[in-house]
mmCIF file of C-alpha atoms and ligand atoms in Angstrom:
data_model
loop_
_atom_site.group_PDB
_atom_site.id
_atom_site.type_symbol
_atom_site.label_atom_id
_atom_site.label_comp_id
_atom_site.label_asym_id
_atom_site.label_seq_id
_atom_site.Cartn_x
_atom_site.Cartn_y
_atom_site.Cartn_z
ATOM 1 C CA MET A 271 -3.618 -0.146 21.207
ATOM 2 C CA LYS A 272 -2.260 2.799 19.274
ATOM 3 C CA TYR A 273 0.328 2.693 16.538
ATOM 4 C CA ASP A 274 0.532 6.447 16.194
ATOM 5 C CA ARG A 275 4.298 6.326 16.397
ATOM 6 C CA LEU A 276 4.305 4.412 13.110
ATOM 7 C CA LEU A 277 2.507 7.308 11.441
ATOM 8 C CA VAL A 278 4.934 9.636 9.681
ATOM 9 C CA PRO A 279 4.334 13.237 10.740
ATOM 10 C CA GLU A 280 3.736 15.777 8.001
ATOM 11 C CA GLY A 281 6.572 18.027 6.921
ATOM 12 C CA LYS A 282 9.237 16.603 9.217
ATOM 13 C CA THR A 283 12.649 15.412 8.080
ATOM 14 C CA ILE A 284 12.604 11.660 8.570
ATOM 15 C CA ARG A 285 15.630 9.503 9.369
ATOM 16 C CA LEU A 286 15.114 5.764 9.109
ATOM 17 C CA LYS A 287 17.683 5.127 11.822
ATOM 18 C CA ASP A 288 15.013 6.418 14.227
ATOM 19 C CA TYR A 289 12.711 3.552 13.235
ATOM 20 C CA ASP A 290 13.512 0.109 14.622
ATOM 21 C CA PRO A 291 12.651 -2.668 12.110
ATOM 22 C CA ALA A 292 12.410 -5.170 14.989
ATOM 23 C CA TYR A 293 9.922 -3.128 17.060
ATOM 24 C CA THR A 294 6.917 -5.212 18.162
ATOM 25 C CA GLY A 295 4.980 -2.782 20.336
ATOM 26 C CA LYS A 296 3.421 -4.320 23.394
ATOM 27 C CA PHE A 297 3.693 -7.854 21.989
ATOM 28 C CA ALA A 298 6.584 -10.071 23.036
ATOM 29 C CA ALA A 299 5.843 -12.912 20.631
ATOM 30 C CA LYS A 300 3.685 -13.972 17.704
ATOM 31 C CA GLU A 301 1.215 -15.815 19.957
ATOM 32 C CA ASP A 302 0.478 -12.622 21.914
ATOM 33 C CA ALA A 303 -0.613 -10.806 18.757
ATOM 34 C CA ALA A 304 -2.533 -13.670 17.118
ATOM 35 C CA GLY A 305 -5.880 -12.830 18.746
ATOM 36 C CA LYS A 306 -5.654 -9.156 17.848
ATOM 37 C CA LEU A 307 -4.785 -9.940 14.204
ATOM 38 C CA GLN A 308 -7.592 -12.468 13.939
ATOM 39 C CA SER A 309 -10.182 -10.098 15.346
ATOM 40 C CA ASP A 310 -9.033 -7.306 13.001
ATOM 41 C CA ILE A 311 -9.326 -9.645 10.015
ATOM 42 C CA VAL A 312 -12.921 -10.373 11.027
ATOM 43 C CA LYS A 313 -13.637 -6.653 11.526
ATOM 44 C CA LEU A 314 -12.126 -5.839 8.155
ATOM 45 C CA ALA A 315 -14.455 -8.293 6.420
ATOM 46 C CA ALA A 316 -17.489 -6.655 8.057
ATOM 47 C CA LEU A 317 -16.240 -3.141 7.241
ATOM 48 C CA GLN A 318 -15.604 -4.082 3.630
ATOM 49 C CA ASP A 319 -19.186 -5.290 3.342
ATOM 50 C CA VAL A 320 -20.526 -1.863 4.387
ATOM 51 C CA LEU A 321 -17.973 -0.045 2.216
ATOM 52 C CA TYR A 322 -19.226 -2.051 -0.751
ATOM 53 C CA ALA A 323 -22.905 -1.515 0.081
ATOM 54 C CA GLN A 324 -22.460 2.196 0.648
ATOM 55 C CA ASN A 325 -20.629 2.565 -2.647
ATOM 56 C CA THR A 326 -19.302 6.080 -2.047
ATOM 57 C CA TYR A 327 -15.770 5.773 -0.687
ATOM 58 C CA ALA A 328 -12.952 3.692 -2.149
ATOM 59 C CA LEU A 329 -9.920 2.590 -0.152
ATOM 60 C CA LEU A 330 -6.460 2.614 -1.723
ATOM 61 C CA LEU A 331 -3.675 0.826 0.154
ATOM 62 C CA ILE A 332 -0.165 1.445 -1.119
ATOM 63 C CA PHE A 333 2.648 -0.922 -0.150
ATOM 64 C CA GLN A 334 6.284 -0.080 -0.744
ATOM 65 C CA ALA A 335 9.315 -1.955 0.528
ATOM 66 C CA MET A 336 12.678 -3.444 -0.254
ATOM 67 C CA ASP A 337 12.554 -7.007 -1.599
ATOM 68 C CA ALA A 338 11.639 -9.769 0.864
ATOM 69 C CA ALA A 339 10.155 -7.301 3.341
ATOM 70 C CA GLY A 340 6.885 -9.231 3.243
ATOM 71 C CA LYS A 341 4.538 -7.195 1.034
ATOM 72 C CA ASP A 342 2.910 -10.295 -0.408
ATOM 73 C CA GLY A 343 2.461 -11.845 3.029
ATOM 74 C CA VAL A 344 0.744 -8.757 4.424
ATOM 75 C CA VAL A 345 -1.627 -8.601 1.476
ATOM 76 C CA LYS A 346 -2.372 -12.329 1.753
ATOM 77 C CA HIS A 347 -2.967 -12.386 5.509
ATOM 78 C CA VAL A 348 -4.572 -9.039 6.154
ATOM 79 C CA MET A 349 -6.990 -9.359 3.255
ATOM 80 C CA SER A 350 -7.711 -13.058 3.843
ATOM 81 C CA GLY A 351 -11.237 -12.408 5.138
ATOM 82 C CA VAL A 352 -12.376 -9.880 2.547
ATOM 83 C CA ASN A 353 -14.704 -10.618 -0.343
ATOM 84 C CA PRO A 354 -12.483 -10.886 -3.450
ATOM 85 C CA ALA A 355 -15.236 -9.288 -5.570
ATOM 86 C CA GLY A 356 -14.628 -5.965 -3.837
ATOM 87 C CA CYS A 357 -10.858 -6.066 -3.669
ATOM 88 C CA GLN A 358 -8.153 -5.810 -6.346
ATOM 89 C CA VAL A 359 -4.401 -6.184 -6.046
ATOM 90 C CA VAL A 360 -2.278 -4.441 -8.669
ATOM 91 C CA ASN A 361 1.436 -5.253 -8.995
ATOM 92 C CA PHE A 362 3.441 -2.428 -10.515
ATOM 93 C CA LYS A 363 6.430 -3.796 -12.411
ATOM 94 C CA ILE A 364 8.899 -2.297 -14.868
ATOM 95 C CA PRO A 365 6.771 -0.110 -17.195
ATOM 96 C CA SER A 366 5.838 -1.465 -20.626
ATOM 97 C CA ALA A 367 6.648 0.388 -23.865
ATOM 98 C CA GLU A 368 3.087 1.727 -23.955
ATOM 99 C CA GLU A 369 3.304 2.927 -20.364
ATOM 100 C CA LEU A 370 6.639 4.610 -21.059
ATOM 101 C CA SER A 371 4.995 6.564 -23.855
ATOM 102 C CA HIS A 372 2.844 8.350 -21.272
ATOM 103 C CA ASP A 373 3.380 10.475 -18.196
ATOM 104 C CA TYR A 374 4.337 8.477 -15.112
ATOM 105 C CA LEU A 375 0.959 8.609 -13.346
ATOM 106 C CA TRP A 376 -0.976 7.439 -16.388
ATOM 107 C CA ARG A 377 -0.788 3.730 -15.617
ATOM 108 C CA SER A 378 -1.952 4.207 -12.024
ATOM 109 C CA MET A 379 -5.022 6.217 -12.882
ATOM 110 C CA LYS A 380 -6.970 3.360 -14.409
ATOM 111 C CA GLN A 381 -6.034 1.029 -11.553
ATOM 112 C CA VAL A 382 -7.413 3.216 -8.768
ATOM 113 C CA PRO A 383 -10.201 1.310 -6.979
ATOM 114 C CA ALA A 384 -13.827 2.013 -7.838
ATOM 115 C CA ARG A 385 -16.210 3.335 -5.170
ATOM 116 C CA GLY A 386 -17.029 0.603 -2.685
ATOM 117 C CA HIS A 387 -13.792 -1.251 -3.467
ATOM 118 C CA ILE A 388 -10.462 -1.791 -1.777
ATOM 119 C CA GLY A 389 -7.495 -1.454 -4.113
ATOM 120 C CA ILE A 390 -4.031 -2.609 -3.168
ATOM 121 C CA PHE A 391 -0.987 -1.251 -4.963
ATOM 122 C CA ASN A 392 1.904 -3.681 -4.561
ATOM 123 C CA ARG A 393 4.554 -1.054 -5.444
ATOM 124 C CA SER A 394 3.190 2.097 -7.032
ATOM 125 C CA TYR A 395 4.023 5.460 -8.594
ATOM 126 C CA TYR A 396 6.414 5.905 -5.649
ATOM 127 C CA GLU A 397 8.861 3.802 -7.708
ATOM 128 C CA GLU A 398 9.103 6.966 -9.800
ATOM 129 C CA VAL A 399 10.886 8.772 -6.973
ATOM 130 C CA LEU A 400 12.682 5.640 -5.824
ATOM 131 C CA VAL A 401 14.111 3.116 -8.282
ATOM 132 C CA VAL A 402 14.084 5.851 -10.944
ATOM 133 C CA ARG A 403 16.111 8.063 -8.611
ATOM 134 C CA VAL A 404 18.530 5.321 -7.595
ATOM 135 C CA HIS A 405 19.107 4.390 -11.257
ATOM 136 C CA PRO A 406 19.230 7.642 -13.279
ATOM 137 C CA GLU A 407 19.399 5.710 -16.574
ATOM 138 C CA ILE A 408 15.722 4.791 -16.057
ATOM 139 C CA LEU A 409 14.815 8.466 -16.011
ATOM 140 C CA ARG A 410 16.795 9.011 -19.206
ATOM 141 C CA ASN A 411 14.648 6.297 -20.828
ATOM 142 C CA GLN A 412 11.408 8.075 -20.005
ATOM 143 C CA LYS A 413 11.537 10.283 -23.103
ATOM 144 C CA ILE A 414 10.700 13.418 -21.146
ATOM 145 C CA PRO A 415 11.759 16.577 -23.045
ATOM 146 C CA PRO A 416 15.252 17.269 -21.661
ATOM 147 C CA SER A 417 14.412 20.892 -20.904
ATOM 148 C CA LEU A 418 11.832 19.618 -18.379
ATOM 149 C CA VAL A 419 14.271 17.476 -16.437
ATOM 150 C CA GLY A 420 16.107 19.778 -14.079
ATOM 151 C CA LYS A 421 17.740 19.476 -10.685
ATOM 152 C CA ASP A 422 14.356 19.947 -8.994
ATOM 153 C CA ILE A 423 12.795 16.956 -10.689
ATOM 154 C CA TRP A 424 12.272 15.009 -7.434
ATOM 155 C CA LYS A 425 10.807 17.973 -5.614
ATOM 156 C CA GLU A 426 8.500 18.524 -8.553
ATOM 157 C CA ARG A 427 7.434 14.893 -8.537
ATOM 158 C CA PHE A 428 6.676 15.070 -4.809
ATOM 159 C CA GLU A 429 4.448 18.066 -5.509
ATOM 160 C CA GLN A 430 2.729 16.249 -8.351
ATOM 161 C CA ILE A 431 2.169 13.156 -6.215
ATOM 162 C CA ASN A 432 0.795 15.183 -3.292
ATOM 163 C CA ALA A 433 -1.569 17.010 -5.627
ATOM 164 C CA TYR A 434 -2.655 13.763 -7.288
ATOM 165 C CA GLU A 435 -3.389 12.171 -3.911
ATOM 166 C CA ARG A 436 -5.247 15.306 -2.799
ATOM 167 C CA TYR A 437 -7.341 15.053 -5.921
ATOM 168 C CA LEU A 438 -8.145 11.384 -5.297
ATOM 169 C CA THR A 439 -9.049 11.871 -1.631
ATOM 170 C CA ARG A 440 -11.233 14.888 -2.457
ATOM 171 C CA ASN A 441 -13.136 12.608 -4.790
ATOM 172 C CA GLY A 442 -13.730 9.902 -2.198
ATOM 173 C CA THR A 443 -10.649 7.667 -2.397
ATOM 174 C CA VAL A 444 -9.174 7.169 1.049
ATOM 175 C CA ILE A 445 -5.412 6.567 0.835
ATOM 176 C CA LEU A 446 -3.121 4.763 3.266
ATOM 177 C CA LYS A 447 0.560 4.243 2.488
ATOM 178 C CA PHE A 448 2.719 1.593 4.116
ATOM 179 C CA PHE A 449 6.479 1.188 4.026
ATOM 180 C CA LEU A 450 7.527 -2.209 5.323
ATOM 181 C CA ASN A 451 10.764 -1.433 7.086
ATOM 182 C CA VAL A 452 12.959 -4.533 6.920
ATOM 183 C CA SER A 453 16.567 -4.338 8.078
ATOM 184 C CA ASN A 454 19.478 -5.037 5.773
ATOM 185 C CA LYS A 455 20.473 -7.977 7.955
ATOM 186 C CA GLU A 456 17.021 -9.551 7.953
ATOM 187 C CA GLN A 457 16.736 -9.145 4.190
ATOM 188 C CA LYS A 458 19.992 -11.087 3.812
ATOM 189 C CA ARG A 459 18.694 -13.829 6.108
ATOM 190 C CA ARG A 460 15.485 -14.118 4.053
ATOM 191 C CA PHE A 461 17.399 -14.265 0.761
ATOM 192 C CA LEU A 462 19.586 -17.068 2.160
ATOM 193 C CA GLU A 463 16.456 -18.891 3.289
ATOM 194 C CA ARG A 464 15.062 -18.601 -0.246
ATOM 195 C CA ILE A 465 18.246 -20.135 -1.610
ATOM 196 C CA ASP A 466 18.353 -22.940 0.960
ATOM 197 C CA THR A 467 14.681 -23.964 0.964
ATOM 198 C CA PRO A 468 13.511 -25.746 -2.230
ATOM 199 C CA GLU A 469 9.904 -24.534 -1.762
ATOM 200 C CA LYS A 470 11.164 -20.959 -1.586
ATOM 201 C CA ASN A 471 13.633 -21.135 -4.503
ATOM 202 C CA TRP A 472 11.019 -19.694 -6.878
ATOM 203 C CA LYS A 473 10.924 -16.492 -4.857
ATOM 204 C CA PHE A 474 14.624 -15.894 -5.272
ATOM 205 C CA SER A 475 15.907 -13.505 -7.909
ATOM 206 C CA SER A 476 19.545 -12.615 -8.353
ATOM 207 C CA ALA A 477 18.423 -9.147 -9.452
ATOM 208 C CA ASP A 478 17.183 -8.598 -5.883
ATOM 209 C CA VAL A 479 20.670 -9.349 -4.567
ATOM 210 C CA ARG A 480 22.158 -6.866 -7.024
ATOM 211 C CA GLU A 481 19.790 -4.166 -5.716
ATOM 212 C CA ARG A 482 21.163 -4.759 -2.206
ATOM 213 C CA ALA A 483 24.300 -2.966 -3.353
ATOM 214 C CA PHE A 484 22.193 0.197 -3.605
ATOM 215 C CA TRP A 485 20.677 -0.165 -0.124
ATOM 216 C CA LYS A 486 21.939 3.184 1.148
ATOM 217 C CA ASP A 487 20.669 5.013 -1.931
ATOM 218 C CA TYR A 488 17.264 3.419 -1.507
ATOM 219 C CA MET A 489 17.104 4.379 2.159
ATOM 220 C CA LYS A 490 17.988 7.979 1.310
ATOM 221 C CA ALA A 491 15.333 8.082 -1.399
ATOM 222 C CA TYR A 492 12.766 6.621 1.011
ATOM 223 C CA GLU A 493 13.634 9.179 3.676
ATOM 224 C CA ASP A 494 13.065 11.960 1.171
ATOM 225 C CA ILE A 495 9.738 10.394 0.182
ATOM 226 C CA PHE A 496 8.570 10.277 3.809
ATOM 227 C CA SER A 497 9.783 13.811 4.535
ATOM 228 C CA ASN A 498 7.866 15.190 1.549
ATOM 229 C CA THR A 499 4.788 13.071 0.895
ATOM 230 C CA SER A 500 3.281 12.157 4.263
ATOM 231 C CA THR A 501 0.204 14.357 4.245
ATOM 232 C CA PRO A 502 -2.964 14.490 6.349
ATOM 233 C CA TRP A 503 -4.907 13.198 3.326
ATOM 234 C CA ALA A 504 -2.463 10.410 2.366
ATOM 235 C CA PRO A 505 -0.247 9.543 5.335
ATOM 236 C CA TRP A 506 2.730 7.217 5.319
ATOM 237 C CA HIS A 507 3.191 4.547 7.975
ATOM 238 C CA ILE A 508 6.597 3.031 8.590
ATOM 239 C CA ILE A 509 5.826 -0.524 9.641
ATOM 240 C CA PRO A 510 8.537 -2.545 11.357
ATOM 241 C CA ALA A 511 9.080 -5.590 9.147
ATOM 242 C CA ASP A 512 11.703 -7.811 10.778
ATOM 243 C CA ARG A 513 8.922 -9.778 12.510
ATOM 244 C CA LYS A 514 6.348 -10.696 9.918
ATOM 245 C CA TRP A 515 3.614 -11.305 12.468
ATOM 246 C CA PHE A 516 3.977 -7.774 13.804
ATOM 247 C CA THR A 517 3.929 -6.241 10.301
ATOM 248 C CA ARG A 518 0.599 -7.933 9.635
ATOM 249 C CA THR A 519 -0.873 -7.019 13.016
ATOM 250 C CA ALA A 520 0.102 -3.354 12.685
ATOM 251 C CA ALA A 521 -1.126 -3.009 9.095
ATOM 252 C CA ALA A 522 -4.470 -4.664 9.901
ATOM 253 C CA ASP A 523 -4.944 -2.376 12.904
ATOM 254 C CA ILE A 524 -4.329 0.773 10.857
ATOM 255 C CA ILE A 525 -6.631 -0.311 8.035
ATOM 256 C CA VAL A 526 -9.437 -1.249 10.460
ATOM 257 C CA ARG A 527 -9.135 2.007 12.417
ATOM 258 C CA THR A 528 -9.218 4.049 9.214
ATOM 259 C CA LEU A 529 -12.332 2.302 7.912
ATOM 260 C CA GLU A 530 -14.000 2.659 11.320
ATOM 261 C CA SER A 531 -13.315 6.398 11.288
ATOM 262 C CA LEU A 532 -15.394 6.736 8.105
ATOM 263 C CA ASN A 533 -18.535 5.799 10.065
ATOM 264 C CA LEU A 534 -19.854 3.711 7.221
ATOM 265 C CA LYS A 535 -23.526 2.736 7.280
ATOM 266 C CA TYR A 536 -25.591 0.418 5.147
ATOM 267 C CA PRO A 537 -27.699 2.651 2.906
ATOM 268 C CA ALA A 538 -31.274 2.997 4.160
ATOM 269 C CA ALA A 539 -33.860 2.071 1.569
ATOM 270 C CA ASP A 540 -35.886 5.064 0.355
ATOM 271 C CA PRO A 541 -39.728 4.941 0.561
ATOM 272 C CA GLU A 542 -40.051 3.943 -3.079
ATOM 273 C CA HIS A 543 -37.639 1.054 -2.663
ATOM 274 C CA LEU A 544 -39.418 -0.010 0.537
ATOM 275 C CA LYS A 545 -42.733 -0.077 -1.317
ATOM 276 C CA GLY A 546 -41.076 -2.170 -4.034
ATOM 277 C CA LEU A 547 -39.888 -4.644 -1.383
ATOM 278 C CA LYS A 548 -43.391 -4.866 0.067
ATOM 279 C CA ASP A 549 -44.958 -5.418 -3.352
ATOM 280 C CA ALA A 550 -42.380 -8.068 -4.169
ATOM 281 C CA ARG A 551 -43.196 -9.878 -0.913
ATOM 282 C CA THR A 552 -46.912 -9.837 -1.758
ATOM 283 C CA ALA A 553 -46.246 -11.079 -5.275
ATOM 284 C CA LEU A 554 -44.019 -13.890 -3.983
ATOM 285 C CA GLU A 555 -46.550 -14.982 -1.389
ATOM 286 C CA GLU A 556 -49.475 -14.864 -3.819
ATOM 287 C CA GLY A 557 -47.437 -16.810 -6.340
ATOM 288 C CA ASP A 558 -46.901 -19.538 -3.748
ATOM 289 C CA SER A 559 -50.583 -19.807 -2.776
ATOM 290 C CA SER A 560 -51.621 -20.278 -6.426
ATOM 291 C CA THR A 561 -49.398 -23.352 -6.912
HETATM 292 P P1 ATP B 732 7.988 -10.108 -6.055
HETATM 293 O O1 ATP B 732 9.468 -10.115 -6.248
HETATM 294 O O2 ATP B 732 7.543 -10.495 -4.688
HETATM 295 O O3 ATP B 732 7.236 -10.830 -7.147
HETATM 296 P P2 ATP B 732 8.185 -7.366 -6.787
HETATM 297 O O4 ATP B 732 7.247 -6.225 -6.555
HETATM 298 O O5 ATP B 732 9.575 -7.244 -6.249
HETATM 299 O O6 ATP B 732 7.480 -8.621 -6.180
HETATM 300 P P3 ATP B 732 9.426 -7.857 -9.300
HETATM 301 O O7 ATP B 732 8.883 -8.256 -10.627
HETATM 302 O O8 ATP B 732 10.478 -8.679 -8.652
HETATM 303 O O9 ATP B 732 8.185 -7.657 -8.335
HETATM 304 O O10 ATP B 732 10.009 -6.394 -9.386
HETATM 305 C C1 ATP B 732 9.360 -5.354 -9.984
HETATM 306 C C2 ATP B 732 10.432 -4.365 -10.363
HETATM 307 O O11 ATP B 732 9.866 -3.319 -11.122
HETATM 308 C C3 ATP B 732 11.105 -3.732 -9.152
HETATM 309 O O12 ATP B 732 12.487 -3.846 -9.263
HETATM 310 C C4 ATP B 732 10.674 -2.280 -9.250
HETATM 311 O O13 ATP B 732 11.649 -1.409 -8.761
HETATM 312 C C5 ATP B 732 10.462 -2.133 -10.724
HETATM 313 N N1 ATP B 732 9.554 -1.026 -11.034
HETATM 314 C C6 ATP B 732 8.321 -0.807 -10.579
HETATM 315 N N2 ATP B 732 7.835 0.361 -11.027
HETATM 316 C C7 ATP B 732 8.796 0.899 -11.795
HETATM 317 C C8 ATP B 732 8.902 2.092 -12.538
HETATM 318 N N3 ATP B 732 7.923 2.979 -12.582
HETATM 319 N N4 ATP B 732 10.043 2.315 -13.216
HETATM 320 C C9 ATP B 732 11.050 1.434 -13.184
HETATM 321 N N5 ATP B 732 11.021 0.282 -12.499
HETATM 322 C C10 ATP B 732 9.907 0.010 -11.813
HETATM 323 MG MG1 MG B 733 11.053 -8.753 -6.515
#
């Protein structure tokens, strides 16, 4: 199965109305996709093991979405088989005072996954061309010298982000970016469900409802992000998110196919290491016979 149509082409003007949030590919229902998701989760666990052993590449997965689109669910399900020791999730929230005293990429740099690891950014520096764009007062709070904040600020940030991602990928960090595309109607339904279900009350925030008022501005900002920052080295995928089971299946498929394309191999032991193994075996066996 190919999800190439979810991949955002480079340098094309993207309109979200061309992307159906309820699309489910060749699957009619959750049950049809369950086997595929399960087998990808198993594959992902095996691939992560080699990634870790090889210790050269890192994988950075970036998730962006409107509230209640299912970011947490994707992370939880898709990564359910991986070894937690080689996987870190970082949630990017409103910047702290210390973070605001630095340039906007500063806080991401130290969270980028180490070689051999999978790093998940739950939100990311893309908030800097998103929520910061939708709410200009946030930009005013960033203490940037006013002479450096011109009308091209967003274009400049896209350039900076593309260059930053180029830098990371050229140093061995593979980057995949996912936008979970939930519809306005489905978001409303999920908010109402959070209000009406006691076990889901904790997920509800009235701030999220206030952000709904800016839906159109967010969509415009996202479209500009996709039109300017989907690159061969760090592509965006627009994942339909009205059916949670499909979101998870599609994301798992893309992650598995990307890791497979790296042709990862367990490192072969060099002659010296092999001799060490042989000597250790002899020592262990001799130790046993003397007891
Ligand atoms: P959940 O609600 O599932 O816990 P979340 O990612 O929505 O996950 P919240 O604490 O609700 O987490 O929201 C984080 C908030 O921080 C979002 O409103 C986001 O826009 C905001 N945020 C993230 N990065 C920045 C940034 N660089 N500048 C300003 N606001 C940011
Ligand atoms: Mg939230």
